[in-house]
PDB file of C-alpha atoms in Angstrom:
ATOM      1  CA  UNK A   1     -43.638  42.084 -30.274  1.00  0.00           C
ATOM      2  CA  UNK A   2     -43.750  41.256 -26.935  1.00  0.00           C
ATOM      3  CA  UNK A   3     -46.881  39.967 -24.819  1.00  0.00           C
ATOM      4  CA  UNK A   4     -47.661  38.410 -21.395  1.00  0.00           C
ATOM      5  CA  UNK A   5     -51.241  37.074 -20.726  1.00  0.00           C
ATOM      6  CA  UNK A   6     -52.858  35.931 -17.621  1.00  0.00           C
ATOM      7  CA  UNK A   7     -56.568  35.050 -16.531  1.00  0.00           C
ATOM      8  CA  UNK A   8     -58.182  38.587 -15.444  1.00  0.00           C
ATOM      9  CA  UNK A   9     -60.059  36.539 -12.122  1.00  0.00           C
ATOM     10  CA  UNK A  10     -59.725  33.186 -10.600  1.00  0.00           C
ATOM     11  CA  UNK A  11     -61.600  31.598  -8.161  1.00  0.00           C
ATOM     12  CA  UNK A  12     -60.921  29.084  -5.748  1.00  0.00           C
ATOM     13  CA  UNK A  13     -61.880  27.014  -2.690  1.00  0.00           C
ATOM     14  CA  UNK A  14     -60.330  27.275   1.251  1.00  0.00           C
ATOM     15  CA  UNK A  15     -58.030  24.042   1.561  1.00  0.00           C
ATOM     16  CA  UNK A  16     -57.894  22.991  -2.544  1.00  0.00           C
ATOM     17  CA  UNK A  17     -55.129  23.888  -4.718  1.00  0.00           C
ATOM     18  CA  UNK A  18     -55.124  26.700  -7.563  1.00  0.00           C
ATOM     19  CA  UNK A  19     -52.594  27.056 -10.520  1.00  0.00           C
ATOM     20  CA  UNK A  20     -52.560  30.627 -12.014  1.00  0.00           C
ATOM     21  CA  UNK A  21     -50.575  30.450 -16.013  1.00  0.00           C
ATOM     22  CA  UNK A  22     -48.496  33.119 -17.387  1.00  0.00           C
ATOM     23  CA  UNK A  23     -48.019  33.140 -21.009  1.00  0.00           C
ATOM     24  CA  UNK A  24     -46.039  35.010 -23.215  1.00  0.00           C
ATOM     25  CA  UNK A  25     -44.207  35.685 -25.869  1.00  0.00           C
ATOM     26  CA  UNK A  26     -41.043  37.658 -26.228  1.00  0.00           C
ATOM     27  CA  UNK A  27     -37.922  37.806 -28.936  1.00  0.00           C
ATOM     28  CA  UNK A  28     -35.948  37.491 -25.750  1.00  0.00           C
ATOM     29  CA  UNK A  29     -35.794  36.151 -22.546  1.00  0.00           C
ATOM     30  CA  UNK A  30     -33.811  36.803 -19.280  1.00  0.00           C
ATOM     31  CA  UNK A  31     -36.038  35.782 -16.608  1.00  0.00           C
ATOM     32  CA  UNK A  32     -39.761  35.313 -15.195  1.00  0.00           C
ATOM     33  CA  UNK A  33     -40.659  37.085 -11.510  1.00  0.00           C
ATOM     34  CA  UNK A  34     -44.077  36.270  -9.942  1.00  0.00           C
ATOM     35  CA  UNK A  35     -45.638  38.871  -7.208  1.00  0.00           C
ATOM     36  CA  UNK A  36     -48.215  38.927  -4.821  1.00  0.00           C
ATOM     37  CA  UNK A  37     -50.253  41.951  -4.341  1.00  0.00           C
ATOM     38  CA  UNK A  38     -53.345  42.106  -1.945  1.00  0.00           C
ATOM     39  CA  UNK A  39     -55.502  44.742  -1.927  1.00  0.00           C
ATOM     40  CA  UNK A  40     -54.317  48.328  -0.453  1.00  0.00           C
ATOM     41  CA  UNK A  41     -50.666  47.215  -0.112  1.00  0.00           C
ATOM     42  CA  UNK A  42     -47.384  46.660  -1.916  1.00  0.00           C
ATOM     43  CA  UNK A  43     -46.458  44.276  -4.479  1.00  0.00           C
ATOM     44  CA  UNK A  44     -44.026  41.178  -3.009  1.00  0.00           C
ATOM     45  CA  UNK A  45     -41.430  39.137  -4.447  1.00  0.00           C
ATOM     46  CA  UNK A  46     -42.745  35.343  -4.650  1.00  0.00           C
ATOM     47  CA  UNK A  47     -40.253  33.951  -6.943  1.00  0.00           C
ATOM     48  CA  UNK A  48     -38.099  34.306  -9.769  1.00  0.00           C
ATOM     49  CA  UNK A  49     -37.318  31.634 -12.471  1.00  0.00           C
ATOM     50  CA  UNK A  50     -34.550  31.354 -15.413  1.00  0.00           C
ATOM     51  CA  UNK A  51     -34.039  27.629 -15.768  1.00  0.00           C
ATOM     52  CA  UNK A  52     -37.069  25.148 -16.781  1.00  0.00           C
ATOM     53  CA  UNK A  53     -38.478  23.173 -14.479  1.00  0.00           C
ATOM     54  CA  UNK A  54     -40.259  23.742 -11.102  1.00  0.00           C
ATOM     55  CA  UNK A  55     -39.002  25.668  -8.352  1.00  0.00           C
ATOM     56  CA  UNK A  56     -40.873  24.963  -5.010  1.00  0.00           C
ATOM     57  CA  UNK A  57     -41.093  27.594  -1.565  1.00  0.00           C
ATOM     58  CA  UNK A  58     -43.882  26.012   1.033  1.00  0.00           C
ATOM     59  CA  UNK A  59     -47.257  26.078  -0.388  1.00  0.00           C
ATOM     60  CA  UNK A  60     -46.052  27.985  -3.313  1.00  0.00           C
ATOM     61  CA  UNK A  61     -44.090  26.564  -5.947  1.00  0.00           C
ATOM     62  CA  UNK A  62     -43.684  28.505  -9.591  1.00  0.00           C
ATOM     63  CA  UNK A  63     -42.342  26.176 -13.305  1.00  0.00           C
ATOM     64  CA  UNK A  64     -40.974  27.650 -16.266  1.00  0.00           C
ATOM     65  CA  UNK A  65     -40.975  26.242 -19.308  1.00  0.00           C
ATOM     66  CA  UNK A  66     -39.410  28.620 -21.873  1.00  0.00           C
ATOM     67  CA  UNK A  67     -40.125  26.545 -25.199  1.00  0.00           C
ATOM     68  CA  UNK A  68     -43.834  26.763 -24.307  1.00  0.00           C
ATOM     69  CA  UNK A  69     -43.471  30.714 -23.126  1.00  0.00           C
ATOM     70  CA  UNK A  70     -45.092  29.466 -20.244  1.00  0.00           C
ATOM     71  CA  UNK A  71     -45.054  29.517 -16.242  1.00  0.00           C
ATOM     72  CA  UNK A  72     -47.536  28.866 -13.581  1.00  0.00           C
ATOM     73  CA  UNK A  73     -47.755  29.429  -9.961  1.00  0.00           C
ATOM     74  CA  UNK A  74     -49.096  27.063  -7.958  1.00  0.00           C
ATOM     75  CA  UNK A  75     -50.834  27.561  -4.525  1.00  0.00           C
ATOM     76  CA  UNK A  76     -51.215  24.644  -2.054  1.00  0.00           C
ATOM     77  CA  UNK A  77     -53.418  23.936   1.128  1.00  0.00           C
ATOM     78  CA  UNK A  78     -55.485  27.590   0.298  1.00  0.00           C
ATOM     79  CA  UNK A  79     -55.825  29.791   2.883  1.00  0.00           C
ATOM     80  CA  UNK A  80     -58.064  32.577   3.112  1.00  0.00           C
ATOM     81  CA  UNK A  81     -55.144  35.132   3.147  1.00  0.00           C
ATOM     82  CA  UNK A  82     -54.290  34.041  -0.360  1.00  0.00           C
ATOM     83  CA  UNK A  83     -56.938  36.270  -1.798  1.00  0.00           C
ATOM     84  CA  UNK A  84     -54.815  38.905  -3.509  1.00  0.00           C
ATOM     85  CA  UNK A  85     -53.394  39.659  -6.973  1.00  0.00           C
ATOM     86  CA  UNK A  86     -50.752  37.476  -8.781  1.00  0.00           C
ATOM     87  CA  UNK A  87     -48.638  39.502 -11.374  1.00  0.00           C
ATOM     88  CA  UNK A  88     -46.637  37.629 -13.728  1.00  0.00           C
ATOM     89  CA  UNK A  89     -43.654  39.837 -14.659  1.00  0.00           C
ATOM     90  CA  UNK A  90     -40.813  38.401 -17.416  1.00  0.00           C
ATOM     91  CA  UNK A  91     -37.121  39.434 -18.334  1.00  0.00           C
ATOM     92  CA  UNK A  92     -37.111  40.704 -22.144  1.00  0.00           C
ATOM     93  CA  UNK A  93     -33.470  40.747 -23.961  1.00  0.00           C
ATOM     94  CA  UNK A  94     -32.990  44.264 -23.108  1.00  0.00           C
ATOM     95  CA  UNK A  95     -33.146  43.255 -18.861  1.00  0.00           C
ATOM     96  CA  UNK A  96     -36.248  45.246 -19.273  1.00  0.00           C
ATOM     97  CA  UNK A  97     -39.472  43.857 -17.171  1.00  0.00           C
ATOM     98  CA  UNK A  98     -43.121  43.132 -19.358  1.00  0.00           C
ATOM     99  CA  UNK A  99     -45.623  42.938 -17.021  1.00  0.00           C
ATOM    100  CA  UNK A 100     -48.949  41.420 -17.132  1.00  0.00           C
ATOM    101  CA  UNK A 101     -52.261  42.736 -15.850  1.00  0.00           C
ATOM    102  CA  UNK A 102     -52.261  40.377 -12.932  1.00  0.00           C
ATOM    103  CA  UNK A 103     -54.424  37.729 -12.153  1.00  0.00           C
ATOM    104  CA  UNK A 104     -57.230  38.492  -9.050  1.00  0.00           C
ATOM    105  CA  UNK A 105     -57.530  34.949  -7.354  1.00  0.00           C
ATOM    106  CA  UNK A 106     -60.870  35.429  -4.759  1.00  0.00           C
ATOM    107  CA  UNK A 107     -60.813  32.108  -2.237  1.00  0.00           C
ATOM    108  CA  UNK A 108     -63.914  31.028  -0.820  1.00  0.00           C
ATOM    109  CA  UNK A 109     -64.287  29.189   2.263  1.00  0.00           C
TER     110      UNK A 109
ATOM    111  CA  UNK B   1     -39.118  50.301  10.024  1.00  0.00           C
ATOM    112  CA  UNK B   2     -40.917  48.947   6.538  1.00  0.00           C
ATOM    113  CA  UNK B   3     -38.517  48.469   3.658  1.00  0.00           C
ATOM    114  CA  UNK B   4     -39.789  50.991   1.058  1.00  0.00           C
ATOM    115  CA  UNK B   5     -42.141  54.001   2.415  1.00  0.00           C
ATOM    116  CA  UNK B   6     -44.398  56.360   0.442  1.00  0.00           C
ATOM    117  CA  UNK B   7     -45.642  59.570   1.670  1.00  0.00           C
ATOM    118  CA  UNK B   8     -48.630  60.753   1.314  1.00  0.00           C
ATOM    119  CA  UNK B   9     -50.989  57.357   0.989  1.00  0.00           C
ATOM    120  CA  UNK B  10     -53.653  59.166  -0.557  1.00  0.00           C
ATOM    121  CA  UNK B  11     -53.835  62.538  -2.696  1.00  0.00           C
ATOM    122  CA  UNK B  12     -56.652  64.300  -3.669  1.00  0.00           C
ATOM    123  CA  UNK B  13     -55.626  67.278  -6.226  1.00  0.00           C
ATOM    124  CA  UNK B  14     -57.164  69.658  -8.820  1.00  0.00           C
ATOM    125  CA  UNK B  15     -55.622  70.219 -12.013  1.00  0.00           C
ATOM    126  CA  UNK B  16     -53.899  73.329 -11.424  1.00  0.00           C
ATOM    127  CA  UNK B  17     -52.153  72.155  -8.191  1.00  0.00           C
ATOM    128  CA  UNK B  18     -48.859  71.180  -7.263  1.00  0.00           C
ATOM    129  CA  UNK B  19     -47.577  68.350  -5.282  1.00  0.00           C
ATOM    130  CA  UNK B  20     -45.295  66.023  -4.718  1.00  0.00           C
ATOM    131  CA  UNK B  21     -44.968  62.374  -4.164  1.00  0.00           C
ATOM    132  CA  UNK B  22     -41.935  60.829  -1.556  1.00  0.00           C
ATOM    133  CA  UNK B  23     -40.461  57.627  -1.713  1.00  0.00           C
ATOM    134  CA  UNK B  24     -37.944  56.598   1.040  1.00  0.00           C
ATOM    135  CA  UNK B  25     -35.995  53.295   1.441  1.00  0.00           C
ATOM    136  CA  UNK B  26     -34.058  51.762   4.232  1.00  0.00           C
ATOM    137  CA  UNK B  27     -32.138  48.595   2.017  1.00  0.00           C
ATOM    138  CA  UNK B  28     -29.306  50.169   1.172  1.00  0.00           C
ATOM    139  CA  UNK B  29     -30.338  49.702  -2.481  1.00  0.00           C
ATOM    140  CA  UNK B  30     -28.459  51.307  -5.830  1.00  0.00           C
ATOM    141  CA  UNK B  31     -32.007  51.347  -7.742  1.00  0.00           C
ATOM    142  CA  UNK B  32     -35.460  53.208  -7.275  1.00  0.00           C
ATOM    143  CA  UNK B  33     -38.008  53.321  -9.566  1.00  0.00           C
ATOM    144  CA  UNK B  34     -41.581  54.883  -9.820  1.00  0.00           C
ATOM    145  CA  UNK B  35     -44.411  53.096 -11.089  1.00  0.00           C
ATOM    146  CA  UNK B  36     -48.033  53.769 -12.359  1.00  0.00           C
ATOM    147  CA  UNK B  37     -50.371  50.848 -11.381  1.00  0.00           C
ATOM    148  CA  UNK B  38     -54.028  51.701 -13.008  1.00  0.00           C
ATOM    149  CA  UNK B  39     -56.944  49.146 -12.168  1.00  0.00           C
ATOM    150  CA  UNK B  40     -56.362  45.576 -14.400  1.00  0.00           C
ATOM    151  CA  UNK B  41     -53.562  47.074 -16.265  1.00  0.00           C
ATOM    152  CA  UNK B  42     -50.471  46.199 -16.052  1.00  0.00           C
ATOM    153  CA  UNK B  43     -47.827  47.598 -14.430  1.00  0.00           C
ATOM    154  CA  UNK B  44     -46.120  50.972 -16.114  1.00  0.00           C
ATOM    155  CA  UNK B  45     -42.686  51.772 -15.604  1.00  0.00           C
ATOM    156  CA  UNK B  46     -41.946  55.291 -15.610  1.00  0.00           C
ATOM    157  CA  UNK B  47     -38.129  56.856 -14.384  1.00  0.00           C
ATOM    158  CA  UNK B  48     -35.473  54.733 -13.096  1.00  0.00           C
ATOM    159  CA  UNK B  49     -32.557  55.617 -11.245  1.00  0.00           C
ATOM    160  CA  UNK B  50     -28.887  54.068 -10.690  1.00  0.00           C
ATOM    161  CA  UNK B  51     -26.898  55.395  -8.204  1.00  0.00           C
ATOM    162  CA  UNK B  52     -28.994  58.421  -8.485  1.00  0.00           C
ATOM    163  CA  UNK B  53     -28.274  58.715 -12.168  1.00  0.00           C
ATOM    164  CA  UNK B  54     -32.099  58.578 -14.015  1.00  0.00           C
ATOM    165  CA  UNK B  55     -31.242  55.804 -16.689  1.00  0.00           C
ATOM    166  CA  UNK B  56     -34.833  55.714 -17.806  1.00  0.00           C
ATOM    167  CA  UNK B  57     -37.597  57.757 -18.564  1.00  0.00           C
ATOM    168  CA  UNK B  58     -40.807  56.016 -20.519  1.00  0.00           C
ATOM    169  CA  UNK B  59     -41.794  58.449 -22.743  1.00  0.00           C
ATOM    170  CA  UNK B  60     -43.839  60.586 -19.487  1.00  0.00           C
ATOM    171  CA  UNK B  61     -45.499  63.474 -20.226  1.00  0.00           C
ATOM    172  CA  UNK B  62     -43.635  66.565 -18.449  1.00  0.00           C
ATOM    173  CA  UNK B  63     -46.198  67.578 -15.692  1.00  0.00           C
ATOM    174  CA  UNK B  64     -44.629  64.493 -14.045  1.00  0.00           C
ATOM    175  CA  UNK B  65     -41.122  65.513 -12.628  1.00  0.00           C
ATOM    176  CA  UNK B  66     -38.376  63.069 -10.680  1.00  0.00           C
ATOM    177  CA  UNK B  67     -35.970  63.428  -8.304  1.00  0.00           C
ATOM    178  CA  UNK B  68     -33.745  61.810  -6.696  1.00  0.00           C
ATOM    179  CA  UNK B  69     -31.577  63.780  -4.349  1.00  0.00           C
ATOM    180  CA  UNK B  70     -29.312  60.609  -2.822  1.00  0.00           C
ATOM    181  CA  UNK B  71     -29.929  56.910  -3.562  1.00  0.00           C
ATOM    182  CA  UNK B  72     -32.385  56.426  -0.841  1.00  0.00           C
ATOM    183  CA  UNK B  73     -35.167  58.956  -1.524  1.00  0.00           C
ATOM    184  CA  UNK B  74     -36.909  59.354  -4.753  1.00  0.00           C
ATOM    185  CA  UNK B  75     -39.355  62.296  -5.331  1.00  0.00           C
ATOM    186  CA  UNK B  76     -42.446  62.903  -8.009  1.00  0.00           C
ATOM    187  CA  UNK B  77     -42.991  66.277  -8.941  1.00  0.00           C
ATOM    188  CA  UNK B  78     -46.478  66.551 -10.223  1.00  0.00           C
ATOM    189  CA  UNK B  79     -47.387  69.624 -11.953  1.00  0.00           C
ATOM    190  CA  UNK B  80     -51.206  70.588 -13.905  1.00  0.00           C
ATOM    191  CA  UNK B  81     -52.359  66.451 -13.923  1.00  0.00           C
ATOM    192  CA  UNK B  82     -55.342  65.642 -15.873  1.00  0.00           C
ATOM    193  CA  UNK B  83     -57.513  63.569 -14.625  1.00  0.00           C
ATOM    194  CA  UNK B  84     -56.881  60.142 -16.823  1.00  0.00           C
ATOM    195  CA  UNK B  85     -53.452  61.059 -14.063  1.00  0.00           C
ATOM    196  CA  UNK B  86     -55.558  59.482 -11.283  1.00  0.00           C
ATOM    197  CA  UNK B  87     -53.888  55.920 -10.185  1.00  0.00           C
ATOM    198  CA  UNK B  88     -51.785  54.200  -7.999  1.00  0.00           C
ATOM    199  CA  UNK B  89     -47.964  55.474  -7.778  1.00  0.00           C
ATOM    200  CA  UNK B  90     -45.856  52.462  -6.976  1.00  0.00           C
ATOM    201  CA  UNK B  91     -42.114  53.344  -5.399  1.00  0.00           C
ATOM    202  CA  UNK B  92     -39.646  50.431  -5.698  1.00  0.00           C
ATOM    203  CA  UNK B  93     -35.980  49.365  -5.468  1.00  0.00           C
ATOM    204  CA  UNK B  94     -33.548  46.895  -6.049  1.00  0.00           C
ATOM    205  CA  UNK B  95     -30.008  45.801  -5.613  1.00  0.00           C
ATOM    206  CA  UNK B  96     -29.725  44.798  -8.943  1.00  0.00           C
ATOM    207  CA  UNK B  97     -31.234  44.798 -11.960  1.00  0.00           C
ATOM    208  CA  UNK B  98     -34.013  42.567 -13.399  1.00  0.00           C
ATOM    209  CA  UNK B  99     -32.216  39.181 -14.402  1.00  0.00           C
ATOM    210  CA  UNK B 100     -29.192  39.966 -12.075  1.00  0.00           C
ATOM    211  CA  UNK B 101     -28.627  38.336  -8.808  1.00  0.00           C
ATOM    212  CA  UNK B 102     -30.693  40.236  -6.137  1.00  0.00           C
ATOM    213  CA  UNK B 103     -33.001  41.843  -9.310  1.00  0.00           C
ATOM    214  CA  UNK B 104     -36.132  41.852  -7.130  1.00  0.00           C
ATOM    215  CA  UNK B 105     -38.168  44.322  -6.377  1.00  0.00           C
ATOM    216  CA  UNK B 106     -38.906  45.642  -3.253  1.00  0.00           C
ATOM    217  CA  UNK B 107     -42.280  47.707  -3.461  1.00  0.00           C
ATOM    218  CA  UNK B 108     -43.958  50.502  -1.133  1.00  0.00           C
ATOM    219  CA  UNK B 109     -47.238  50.540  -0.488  1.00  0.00           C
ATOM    220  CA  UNK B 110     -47.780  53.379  -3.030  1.00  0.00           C
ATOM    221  CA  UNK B 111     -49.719  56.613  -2.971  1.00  0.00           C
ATOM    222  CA  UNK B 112     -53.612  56.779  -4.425  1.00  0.00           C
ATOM    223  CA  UNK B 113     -53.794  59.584  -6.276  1.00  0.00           C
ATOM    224  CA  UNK B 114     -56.930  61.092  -7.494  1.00  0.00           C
ATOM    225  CA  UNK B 115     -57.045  64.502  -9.868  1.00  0.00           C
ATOM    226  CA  UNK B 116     -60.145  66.341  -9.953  1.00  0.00           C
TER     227      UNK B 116
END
């Protein structure tokens, strides 16, 4: 079967760095898209990965491994306008997207 | 103008009513696709369509309805909801699909709709 898993809640500080895991498990694999979501408003494309390794965009960066069935996204320098939803979102063999439940990251200051 | 826009934001509606959801988008996209979003679940996709062509429909119950007239506006037909109905309805598109070049999604900010 297929299965994505994220932490429900994270919780981290203004200024400090956060890393927010995706894993899963799949018969096939085409792909892993991360999204940000904050409250009220639409989902947005943060990144997409295929290829292991770590991709980097600003403060945001997101790694793949696919041996593991794992990927992380990884905040830098926290700002308060981080607070939102993360959803992890992979690629099965059929080009079909398996989303997870997301992952609610709260900063404090 | 936004990228992707839903119309109405919010619906309240018994269970005898009908309505209808509207999804416009301004990308020049070949893909739409609606979307339930319930609270920490994930994601549910319910119709796509190519080139106005519905290529997928997720096993949804009948009193929901789609349309899509021309391949920038995308319409949900909701007919006698039930309550366990109530959630967010999430509009996207794309250029391509998932694991293509240009695959991403490009969301609207979705209509809350409650059934009473």
């Amino acid at each position: 079967g297929q299965n994505i898993d994220q932490p429900t809640e994270m919780t981290a500080t203004e200024g400090a760095i956060v890393q927010i895991n995706c894993t899963y498990q799949t018969s096939g694999f085409n792909g892993l898209f991360w999204y940000q979501q904050h409250a009220g408003e639409a989902p947005t494309f943060l990144s997409y990965n295929v290829l292991d390794g770590l991709e980097e965009k600003g403060r945001f960066s997101s790694f793949l491994s696919r041996s593991k069935g794992y990927s992380y996204l990884l905040l830098k320098e926290l700002q308060m306008k981080d607070s939102a939803s993360y959803l992890c979102a992979l690629v099965d063999s059929n080009y079909q997207l398996i989303w997870g439940a997301g992952t609610k990251l709260i900063i404090k200051p | 103008e936004t990228g992707v826009t839903q119309t109405p934001r919010h619906l309240v509606m018994g269970m005898t009513n009908k309505k209808s959801l509207k999804c416009e988008q301004h990308l020049g996209h070949n893909a739409m696709y609606w979307y339930k979003q319930s609270a920490k679940k994930p994601l549910e996709l319910m119709f796509v369509y190519n080139f106005k062509e519905q290529t997928e429909n997720n096993s949804v119950p009948s009193r929901f309805s789609p349309e899509c007239p021309n391949s920038s506006h995308l319409f949900l037909h909701l007919h006698t909801l039930q309550p366990e109905d109530s959630a967010l309805y999430l509009c996207a598109s794309s250029q391509a699909g998932p694991g293509d070049v240009g695959g991403e999604l490009f969301f609207g900010e979705g209509s809350r709709l409650t059934v009473l």
